[in-house]
Short mmCIF file of C-alpha atoms in Angstrom, two decimals:
data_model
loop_
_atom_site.label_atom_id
_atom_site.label_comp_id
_atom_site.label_asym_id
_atom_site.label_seq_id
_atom_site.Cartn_x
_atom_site.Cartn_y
_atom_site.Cartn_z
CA UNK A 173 -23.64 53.00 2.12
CA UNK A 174 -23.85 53.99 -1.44
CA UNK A 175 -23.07 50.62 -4.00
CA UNK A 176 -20.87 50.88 -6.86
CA UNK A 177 -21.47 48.92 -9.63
CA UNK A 178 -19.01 47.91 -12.30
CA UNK A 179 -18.93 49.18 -15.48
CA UNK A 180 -19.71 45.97 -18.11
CA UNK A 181 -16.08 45.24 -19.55
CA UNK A 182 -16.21 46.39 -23.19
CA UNK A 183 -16.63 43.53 -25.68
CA UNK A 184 -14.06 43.28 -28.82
CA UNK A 185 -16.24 40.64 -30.61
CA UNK A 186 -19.30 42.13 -31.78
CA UNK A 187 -22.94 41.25 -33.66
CA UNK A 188 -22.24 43.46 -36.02
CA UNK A 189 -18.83 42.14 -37.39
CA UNK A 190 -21.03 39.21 -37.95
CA UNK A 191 -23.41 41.01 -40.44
CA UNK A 192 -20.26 43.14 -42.09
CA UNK A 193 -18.18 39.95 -43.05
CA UNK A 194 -21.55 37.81 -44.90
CA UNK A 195 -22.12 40.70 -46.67
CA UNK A 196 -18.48 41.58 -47.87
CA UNK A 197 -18.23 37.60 -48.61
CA UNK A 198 -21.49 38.19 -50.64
CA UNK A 199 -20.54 41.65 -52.16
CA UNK A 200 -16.99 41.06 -52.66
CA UNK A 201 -17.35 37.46 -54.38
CA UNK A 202 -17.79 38.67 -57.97
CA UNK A 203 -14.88 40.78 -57.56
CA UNK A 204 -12.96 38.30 -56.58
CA UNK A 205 -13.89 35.60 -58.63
CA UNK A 206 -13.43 38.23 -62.07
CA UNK A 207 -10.46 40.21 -60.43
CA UNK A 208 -8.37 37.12 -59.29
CA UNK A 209 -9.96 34.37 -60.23
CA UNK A 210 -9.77 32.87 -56.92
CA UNK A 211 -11.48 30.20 -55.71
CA UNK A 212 -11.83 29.17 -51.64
CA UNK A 213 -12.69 25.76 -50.52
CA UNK A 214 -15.13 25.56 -47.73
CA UNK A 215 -13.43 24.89 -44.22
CA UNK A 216 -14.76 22.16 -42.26
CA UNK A 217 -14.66 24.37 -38.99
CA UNK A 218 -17.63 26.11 -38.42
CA UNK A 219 -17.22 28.65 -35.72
CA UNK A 220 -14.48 30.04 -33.25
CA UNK A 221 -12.49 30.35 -30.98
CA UNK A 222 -9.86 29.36 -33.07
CA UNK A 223 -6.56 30.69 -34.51
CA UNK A 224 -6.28 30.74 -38.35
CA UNK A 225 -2.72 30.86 -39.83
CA UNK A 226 -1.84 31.24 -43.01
CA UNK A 227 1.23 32.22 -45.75
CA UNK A 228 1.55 36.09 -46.56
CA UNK A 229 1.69 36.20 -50.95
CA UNK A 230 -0.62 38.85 -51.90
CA UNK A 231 -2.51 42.89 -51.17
CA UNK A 232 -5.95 41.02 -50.06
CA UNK A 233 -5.13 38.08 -48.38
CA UNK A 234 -7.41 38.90 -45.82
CA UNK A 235 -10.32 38.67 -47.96
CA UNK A 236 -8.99 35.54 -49.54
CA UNK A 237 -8.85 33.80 -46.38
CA UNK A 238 -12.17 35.06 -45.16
CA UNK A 239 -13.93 33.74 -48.24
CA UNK A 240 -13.62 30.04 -46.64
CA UNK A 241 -14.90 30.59 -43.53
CA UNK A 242 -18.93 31.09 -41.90
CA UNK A 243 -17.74 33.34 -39.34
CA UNK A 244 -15.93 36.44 -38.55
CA UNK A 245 -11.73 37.22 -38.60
CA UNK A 246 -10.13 39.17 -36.66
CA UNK A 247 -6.61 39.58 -38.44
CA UNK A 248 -3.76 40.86 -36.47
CA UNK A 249 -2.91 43.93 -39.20
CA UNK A 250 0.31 46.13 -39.75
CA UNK A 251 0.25 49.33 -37.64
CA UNK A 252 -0.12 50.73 -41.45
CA UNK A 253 -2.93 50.08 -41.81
CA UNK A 254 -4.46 52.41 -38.62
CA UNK A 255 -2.54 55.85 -40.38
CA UNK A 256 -5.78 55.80 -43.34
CA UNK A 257 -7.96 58.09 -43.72
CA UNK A 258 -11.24 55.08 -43.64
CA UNK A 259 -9.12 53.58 -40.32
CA UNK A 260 -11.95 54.76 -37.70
CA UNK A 261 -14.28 53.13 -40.10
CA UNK A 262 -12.30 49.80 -40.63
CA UNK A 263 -12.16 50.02 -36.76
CA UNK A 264 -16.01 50.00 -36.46
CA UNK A 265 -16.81 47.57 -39.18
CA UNK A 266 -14.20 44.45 -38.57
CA UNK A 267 -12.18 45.23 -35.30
CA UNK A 268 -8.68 43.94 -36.92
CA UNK A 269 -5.77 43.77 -34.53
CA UNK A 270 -2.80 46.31 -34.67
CA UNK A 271 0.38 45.21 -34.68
CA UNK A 272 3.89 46.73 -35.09
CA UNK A 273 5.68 44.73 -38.17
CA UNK A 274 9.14 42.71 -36.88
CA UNK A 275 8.33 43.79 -33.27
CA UNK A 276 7.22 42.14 -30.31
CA UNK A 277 3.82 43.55 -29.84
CA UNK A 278 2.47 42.44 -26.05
CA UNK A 279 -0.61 44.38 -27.04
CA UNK A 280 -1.63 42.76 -30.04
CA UNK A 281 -1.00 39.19 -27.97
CA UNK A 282 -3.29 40.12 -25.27
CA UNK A 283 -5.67 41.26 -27.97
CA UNK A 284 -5.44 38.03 -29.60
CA UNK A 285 -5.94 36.15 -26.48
CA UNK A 286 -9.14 38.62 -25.30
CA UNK A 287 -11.02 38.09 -28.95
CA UNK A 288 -10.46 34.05 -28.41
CA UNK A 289 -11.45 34.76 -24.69
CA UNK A 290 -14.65 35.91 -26.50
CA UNK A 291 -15.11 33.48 -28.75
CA UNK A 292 -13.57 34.73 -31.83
CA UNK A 293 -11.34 34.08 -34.52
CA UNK A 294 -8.30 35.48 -34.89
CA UNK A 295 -6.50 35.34 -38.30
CA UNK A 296 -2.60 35.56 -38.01
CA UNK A 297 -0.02 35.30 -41.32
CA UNK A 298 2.99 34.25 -38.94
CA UNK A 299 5.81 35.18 -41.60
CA UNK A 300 5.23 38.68 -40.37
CA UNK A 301 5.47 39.92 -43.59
CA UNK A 302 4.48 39.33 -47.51
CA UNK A 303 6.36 37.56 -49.59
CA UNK A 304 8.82 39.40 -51.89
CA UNK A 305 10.70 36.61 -53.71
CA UNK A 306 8.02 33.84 -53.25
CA UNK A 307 8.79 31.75 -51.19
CA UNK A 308 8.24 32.02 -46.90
CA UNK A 309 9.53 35.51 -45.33
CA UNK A 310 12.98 34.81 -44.12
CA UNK A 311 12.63 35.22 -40.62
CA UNK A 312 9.64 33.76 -38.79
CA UNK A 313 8.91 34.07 -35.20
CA UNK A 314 8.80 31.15 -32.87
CA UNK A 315 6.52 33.38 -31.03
CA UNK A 316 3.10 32.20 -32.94
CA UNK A 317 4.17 28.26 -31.46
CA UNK A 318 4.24 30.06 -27.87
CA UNK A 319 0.87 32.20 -28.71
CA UNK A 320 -0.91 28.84 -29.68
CA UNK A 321 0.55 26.77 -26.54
CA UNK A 322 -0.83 29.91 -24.47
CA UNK A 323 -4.35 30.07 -26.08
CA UNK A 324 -5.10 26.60 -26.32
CA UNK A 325 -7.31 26.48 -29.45
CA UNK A 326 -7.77 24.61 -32.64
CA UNK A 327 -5.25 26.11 -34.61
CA UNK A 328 -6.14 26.34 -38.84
CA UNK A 329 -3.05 25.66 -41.05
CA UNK A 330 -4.45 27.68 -44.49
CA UNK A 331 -2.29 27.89 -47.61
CA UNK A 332 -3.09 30.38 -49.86
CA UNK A 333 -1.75 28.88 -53.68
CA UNK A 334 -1.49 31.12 -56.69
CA UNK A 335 -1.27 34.06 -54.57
CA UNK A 336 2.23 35.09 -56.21
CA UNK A 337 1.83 34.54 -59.56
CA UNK A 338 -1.56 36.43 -59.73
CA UNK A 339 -0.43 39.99 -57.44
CA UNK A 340 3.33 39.31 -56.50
CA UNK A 341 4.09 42.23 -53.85
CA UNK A 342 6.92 43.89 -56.05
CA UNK A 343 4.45 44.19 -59.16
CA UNK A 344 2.31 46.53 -60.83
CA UNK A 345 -0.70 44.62 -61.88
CA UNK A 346 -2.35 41.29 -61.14
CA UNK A 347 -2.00 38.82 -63.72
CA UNK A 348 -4.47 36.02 -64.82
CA UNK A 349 -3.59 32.68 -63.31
CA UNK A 350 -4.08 28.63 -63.89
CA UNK A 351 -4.29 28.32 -60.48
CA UNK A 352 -5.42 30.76 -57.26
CA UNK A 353 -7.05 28.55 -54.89
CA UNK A 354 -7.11 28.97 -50.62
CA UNK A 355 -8.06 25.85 -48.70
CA UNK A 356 -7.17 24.30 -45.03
CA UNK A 357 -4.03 22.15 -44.84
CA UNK A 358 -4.42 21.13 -41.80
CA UNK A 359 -6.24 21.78 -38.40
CA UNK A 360 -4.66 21.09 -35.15
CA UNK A 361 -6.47 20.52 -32.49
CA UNK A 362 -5.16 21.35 -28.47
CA UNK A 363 -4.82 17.27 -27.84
CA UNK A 364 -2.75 17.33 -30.84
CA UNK A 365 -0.29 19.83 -29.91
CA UNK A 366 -0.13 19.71 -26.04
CA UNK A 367 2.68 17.40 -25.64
CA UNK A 368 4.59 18.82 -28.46
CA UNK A 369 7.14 21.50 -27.51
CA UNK A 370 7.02 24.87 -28.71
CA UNK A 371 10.12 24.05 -31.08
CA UNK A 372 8.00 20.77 -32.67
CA UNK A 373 4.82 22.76 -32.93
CA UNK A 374 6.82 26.03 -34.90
CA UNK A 375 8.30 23.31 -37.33
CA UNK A 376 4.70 22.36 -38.28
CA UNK A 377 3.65 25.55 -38.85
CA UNK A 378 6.30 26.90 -40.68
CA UNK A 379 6.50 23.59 -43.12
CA UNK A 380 2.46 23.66 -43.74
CA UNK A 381 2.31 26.93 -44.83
CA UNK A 382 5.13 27.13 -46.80
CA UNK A 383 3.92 27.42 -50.48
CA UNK A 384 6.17 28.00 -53.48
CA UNK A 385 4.35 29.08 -56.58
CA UNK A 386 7.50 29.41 -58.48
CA UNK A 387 8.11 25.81 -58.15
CA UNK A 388 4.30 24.68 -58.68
CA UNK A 389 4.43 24.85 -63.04
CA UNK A 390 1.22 26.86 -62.94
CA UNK A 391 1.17 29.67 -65.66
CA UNK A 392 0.29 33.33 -64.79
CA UNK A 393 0.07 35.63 -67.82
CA UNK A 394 -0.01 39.89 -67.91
CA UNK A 395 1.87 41.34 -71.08
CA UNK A 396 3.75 43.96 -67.95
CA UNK A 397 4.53 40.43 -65.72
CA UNK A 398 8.03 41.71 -65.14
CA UNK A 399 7.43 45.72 -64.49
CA UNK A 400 9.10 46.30 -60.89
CA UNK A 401 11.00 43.57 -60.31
CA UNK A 402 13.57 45.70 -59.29
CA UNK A 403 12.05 46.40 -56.05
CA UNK A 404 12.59 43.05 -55.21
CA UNK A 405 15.94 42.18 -57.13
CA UNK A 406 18.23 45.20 -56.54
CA UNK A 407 22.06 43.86 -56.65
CA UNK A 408 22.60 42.36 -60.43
CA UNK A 409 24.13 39.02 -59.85
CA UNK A 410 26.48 39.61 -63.35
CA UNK A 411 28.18 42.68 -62.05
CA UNK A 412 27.55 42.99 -58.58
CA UNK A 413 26.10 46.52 -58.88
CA UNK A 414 23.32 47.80 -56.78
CA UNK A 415 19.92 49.67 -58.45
CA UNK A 416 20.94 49.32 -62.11
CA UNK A 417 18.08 46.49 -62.65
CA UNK A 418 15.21 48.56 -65.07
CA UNK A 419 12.12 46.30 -66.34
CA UNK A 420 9.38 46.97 -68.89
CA UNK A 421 6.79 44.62 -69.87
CA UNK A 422 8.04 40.85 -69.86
CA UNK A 423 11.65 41.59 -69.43
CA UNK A 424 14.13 43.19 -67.45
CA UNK A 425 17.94 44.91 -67.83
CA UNK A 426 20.85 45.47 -65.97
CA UNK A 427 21.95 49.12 -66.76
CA UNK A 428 25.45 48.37 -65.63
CA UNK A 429 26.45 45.42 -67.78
CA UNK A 430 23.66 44.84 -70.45
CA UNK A 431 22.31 41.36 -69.24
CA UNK A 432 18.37 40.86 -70.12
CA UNK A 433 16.55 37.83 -69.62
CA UNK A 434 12.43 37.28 -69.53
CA UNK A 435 10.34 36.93 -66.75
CA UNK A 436 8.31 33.95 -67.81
CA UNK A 437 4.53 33.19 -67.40
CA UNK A 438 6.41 30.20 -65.20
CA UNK A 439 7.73 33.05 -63.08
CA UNK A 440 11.23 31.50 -64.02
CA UNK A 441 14.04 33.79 -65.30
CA UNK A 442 15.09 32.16 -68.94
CA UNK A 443 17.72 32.89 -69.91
CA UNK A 444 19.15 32.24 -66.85
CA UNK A 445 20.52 36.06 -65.03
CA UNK A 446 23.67 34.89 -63.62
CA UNK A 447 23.06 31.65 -63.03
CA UNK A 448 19.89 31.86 -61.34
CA UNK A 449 16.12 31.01 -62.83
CA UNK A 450 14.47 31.74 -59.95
CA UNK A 451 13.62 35.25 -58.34
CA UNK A 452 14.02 33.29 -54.71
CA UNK A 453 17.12 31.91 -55.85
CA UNK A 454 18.41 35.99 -56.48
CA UNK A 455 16.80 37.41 -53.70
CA UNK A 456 18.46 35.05 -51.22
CA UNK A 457 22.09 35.39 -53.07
CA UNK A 458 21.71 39.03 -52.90
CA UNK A 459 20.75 39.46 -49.26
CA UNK A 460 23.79 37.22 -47.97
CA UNK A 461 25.95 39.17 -50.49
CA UNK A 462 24.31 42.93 -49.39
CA UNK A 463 25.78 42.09 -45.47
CA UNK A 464 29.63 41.50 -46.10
CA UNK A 465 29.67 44.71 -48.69
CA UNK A 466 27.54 46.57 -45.89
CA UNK A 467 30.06 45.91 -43.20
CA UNK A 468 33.01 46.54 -45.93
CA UNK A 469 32.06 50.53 -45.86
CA UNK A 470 28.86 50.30 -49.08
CA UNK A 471 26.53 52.42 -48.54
CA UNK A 472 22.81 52.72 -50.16
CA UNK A 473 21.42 55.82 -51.49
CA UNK A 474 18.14 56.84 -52.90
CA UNK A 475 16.24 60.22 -54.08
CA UNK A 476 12.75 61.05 -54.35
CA UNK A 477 11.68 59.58 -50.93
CA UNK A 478 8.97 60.87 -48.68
CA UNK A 479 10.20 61.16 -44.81
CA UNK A 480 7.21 60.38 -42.45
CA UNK A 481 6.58 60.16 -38.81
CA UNK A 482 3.96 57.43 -38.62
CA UNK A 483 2.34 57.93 -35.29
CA UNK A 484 0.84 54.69 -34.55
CA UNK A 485 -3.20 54.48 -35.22
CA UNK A 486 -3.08 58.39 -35.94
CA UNK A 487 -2.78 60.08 -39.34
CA UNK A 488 0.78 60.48 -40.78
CA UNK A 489 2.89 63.61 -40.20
CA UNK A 490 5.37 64.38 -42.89
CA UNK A 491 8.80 65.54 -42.12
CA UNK A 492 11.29 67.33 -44.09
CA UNK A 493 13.64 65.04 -46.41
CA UNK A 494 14.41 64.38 -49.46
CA UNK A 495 17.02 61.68 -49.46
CA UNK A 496 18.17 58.41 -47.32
CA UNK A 497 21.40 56.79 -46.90
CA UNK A 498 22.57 54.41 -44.58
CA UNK A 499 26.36 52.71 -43.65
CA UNK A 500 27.22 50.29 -41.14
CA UNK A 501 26.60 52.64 -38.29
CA UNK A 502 23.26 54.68 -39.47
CA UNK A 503 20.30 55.99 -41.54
CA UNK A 504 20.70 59.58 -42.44
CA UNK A 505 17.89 61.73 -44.22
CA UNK A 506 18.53 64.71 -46.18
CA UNK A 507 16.14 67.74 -46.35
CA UNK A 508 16.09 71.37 -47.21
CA UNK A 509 17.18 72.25 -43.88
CA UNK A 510 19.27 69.71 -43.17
CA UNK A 511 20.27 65.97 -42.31
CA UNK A 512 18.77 63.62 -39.52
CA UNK A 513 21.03 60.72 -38.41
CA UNK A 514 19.94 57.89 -37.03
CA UNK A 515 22.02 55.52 -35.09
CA UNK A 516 21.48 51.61 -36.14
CA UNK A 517 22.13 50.63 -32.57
CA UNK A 518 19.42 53.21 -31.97
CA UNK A 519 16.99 51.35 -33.76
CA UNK A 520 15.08 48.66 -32.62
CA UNK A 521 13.62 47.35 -35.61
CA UNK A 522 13.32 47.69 -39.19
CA UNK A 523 10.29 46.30 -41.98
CA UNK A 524 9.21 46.63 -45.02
CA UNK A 525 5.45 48.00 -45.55
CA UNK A 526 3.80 47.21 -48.74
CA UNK A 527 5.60 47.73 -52.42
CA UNK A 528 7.82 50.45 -51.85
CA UNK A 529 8.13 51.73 -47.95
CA UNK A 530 9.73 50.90 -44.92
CA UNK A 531 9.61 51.65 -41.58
CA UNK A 532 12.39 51.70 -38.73
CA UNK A 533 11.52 51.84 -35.12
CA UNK A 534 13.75 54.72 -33.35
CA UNK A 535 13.06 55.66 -29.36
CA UNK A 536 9.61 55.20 -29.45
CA UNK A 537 8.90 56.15 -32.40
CA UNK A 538 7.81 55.09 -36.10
CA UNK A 539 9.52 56.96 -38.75
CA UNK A 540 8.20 56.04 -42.28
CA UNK A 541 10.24 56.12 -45.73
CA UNK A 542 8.59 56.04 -48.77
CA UNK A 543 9.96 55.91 -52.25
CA UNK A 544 9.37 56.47 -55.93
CA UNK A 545 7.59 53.34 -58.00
CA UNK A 546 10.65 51.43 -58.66
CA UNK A 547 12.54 52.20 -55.12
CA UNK A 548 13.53 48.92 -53.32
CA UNK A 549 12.77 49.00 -49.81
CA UNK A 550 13.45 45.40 -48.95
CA UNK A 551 17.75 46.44 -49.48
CA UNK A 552 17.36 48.54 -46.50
CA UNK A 553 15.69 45.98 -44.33
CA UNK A 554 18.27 43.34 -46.04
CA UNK A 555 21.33 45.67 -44.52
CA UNK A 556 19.87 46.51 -41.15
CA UNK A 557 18.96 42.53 -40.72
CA UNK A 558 22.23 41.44 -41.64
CA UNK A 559 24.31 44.12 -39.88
CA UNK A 560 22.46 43.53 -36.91
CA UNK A 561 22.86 39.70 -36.92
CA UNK A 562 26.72 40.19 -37.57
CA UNK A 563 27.25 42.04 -34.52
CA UNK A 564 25.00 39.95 -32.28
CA UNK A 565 27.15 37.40 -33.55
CA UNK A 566 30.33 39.24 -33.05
CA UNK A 567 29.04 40.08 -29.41
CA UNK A 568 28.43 36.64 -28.37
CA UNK A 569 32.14 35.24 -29.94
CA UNK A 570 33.54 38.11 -27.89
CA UNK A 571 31.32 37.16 -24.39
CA UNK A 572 32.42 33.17 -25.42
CA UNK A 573 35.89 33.66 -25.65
CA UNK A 574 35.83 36.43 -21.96
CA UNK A 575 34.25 33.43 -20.47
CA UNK A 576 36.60 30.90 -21.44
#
């Protein structure tokens, strides 16, 4: 009787991500160092498996992060990042995790849990998301409490400081900072957290790594510190209108009612816009302000977009269209031949990617929208979040009251 023999399971940690992340932490330290002037204190853990967390502020946190450790990452990425041109390679050289943003992902958890299986480390920013206004992403999962209960690991609390007043998200250039600095808050080991429950262990997470630079007094100076804020702050607090905010160089303008103010090397607003000095202050009126207009019959609108069907960890296809707008019940792009609609209670999820894109999660699929340099993705993600919360809300009231 002929034997079969198994095939060796296929290892995700490999030698070679070894050699590829001493030499980027040699190659890419000047760069760094010049670029950001960052600086990473040494962690005292030496080796995995472990899981690193840490906040979301800026392009190359990644990097950042990786600059304190001895050892290889492996950093659960956005599904972006697999739709580039130099993805195989990426793929080869550090093995990062794919993950659909503001989706539950069982792939990218079993990942997680195979590379710590191997003995890896696997490098998780559990906001989700990076930081438009500054301070944490709005919603974080309690799923990265339930991911460190399952994997039973030391788990590395690493704040990133400076991060947001050297390359905020909605910005154009990186500024030159007081203060960039990553270091370990706090490691957690699996008799530390085994008794906790998962509601305990998500507080601690979510309070370690919250970092405010806003509030920290550092200074952060570019002569163009203010250029794009209006992809972050897109309803003007003065007259209520939505996309009239313009910036150049330090300061910024509503086009609808003539306020300025200056976007200090602080990164406070002075003179106060409104009544508010900081951009998180703004960013969280204007989100609880967007929902109640949303559900009142506003609608957004913007030209100049690119319409893309972002196949996951394939190359982008792009689709006819023009234009987006979205209401209360959907998303509609316009093209040359036509409008798509898209029903919201289609979609399963919505999230911003990078400066100026977003992507919304429709049967299966990942469409893409991309706008011009000062478009404001995060409104769209704003609306669908808060329209989508209303009627879960609305939905549960109604089951409450059928019960009683």
């Amino acid at each position: 009787m002929k034997k079969t023999t198994k095939k060796p399971k296929k290892l995700w940690v490999k030698k070679r991500h070894a050699r590829v992340f001493a030499f980027l932490r040699f190659a890419m330290a000047g760069f760094i160092r010049l670029k950001y002037h960052y600086k990473a204190e040494k962690a005292p853990i030496k080796k995995g498996p472990c899981l690193i967390l840490h906040n979301h502020q800026a392009t190359m946190d990644p990097f950042f992060v990786s600059k304190a450790f001895r050892f290889p990452i492996y950093f659960i990425t956005s599904d972006d990042l697999f739709n580039l041109k130099v993805s195989p390679l990426i793929r080869y050289l550090a093995a990062p995790i794919p993950k659909s943003k503001s989706m539950t992902d069982l792939a990218a958890v079993k990942n997680a849990l195979r590379v710590l299986k191997e003995g890896g480390a696997v490098g998780i920013a559990p906001e989700g998301n990076r930081t438009f206004s500054g301070r944490q992403w709005e919603t974080v999962p309690d799923a990265i409490a339930k991911l460190c209960k399952t994997a039973k690991v030391p788990v590395v609390l690493f704040n990133l400081c400076g991060g947001y007043g050297t390359d905020p998200r909605w910005g154009h250039s990186v500024r030159r900072g007081t203060k960039y600095v990553g270091r370990v808050k706090r490691i957690l080991y699996p008799e530390d957290y085994k008794d906790m429950s998962v509601e305990e262990l998500f507080e601690i997470i979510k309070t370690e790594l919250n970092v405010v630079d806003a509030d920290s007094g550092e200074r952060y100076k570019s002569r163009k510190r203010a250029e794009y804020i209006e992809r972050a702050l897109y309803m003007c607090p003065v007259c209520k209108k939505i996309g009239t905010i313009s910036s150049k160089g330090t300061h910024f303008t509503c086009l609808g009612c003539g306020t300025t103010a200056e976007y200090t090397e602080q990164l406070t607003i002075d003179p106060p816009f409104g009544g508010f000095t900081k951009i998180y202050e703004w960013y969280d009126w204007e989100r609880a302000e967007l929902t109640p207009r949303m559900l009142a019959g506003e609608t957004l609108f913007d030209e100049g977009i690119r319409f893309i069907d972002s196949v996951k960890l394939k190359r982008k296809i792009f689709l006819d269209g023009h234009a987006v707008s979205m209401n209360k019940e959907a998303i509609t792009i316009t093209g040359e031949n036509g409008s798509c609609v898209f029903p919201l209670s289609e979609i399963d999820a919505m999230a911003a990617v990078m400066k100026r894109k977003f992507n919304f999660y429709y049967h299966g699929k990942i469409y893409q929208i991309k706008g011009g340099d000062r478009f404001s993705a995060v409104k769209y993600v704003h609306a669908f979040n808060g329209i989508r919360a209303a009627q879960n809300a609305q939905a549960e009231e109604h089951q409450s009251e059928e019960q009683a």
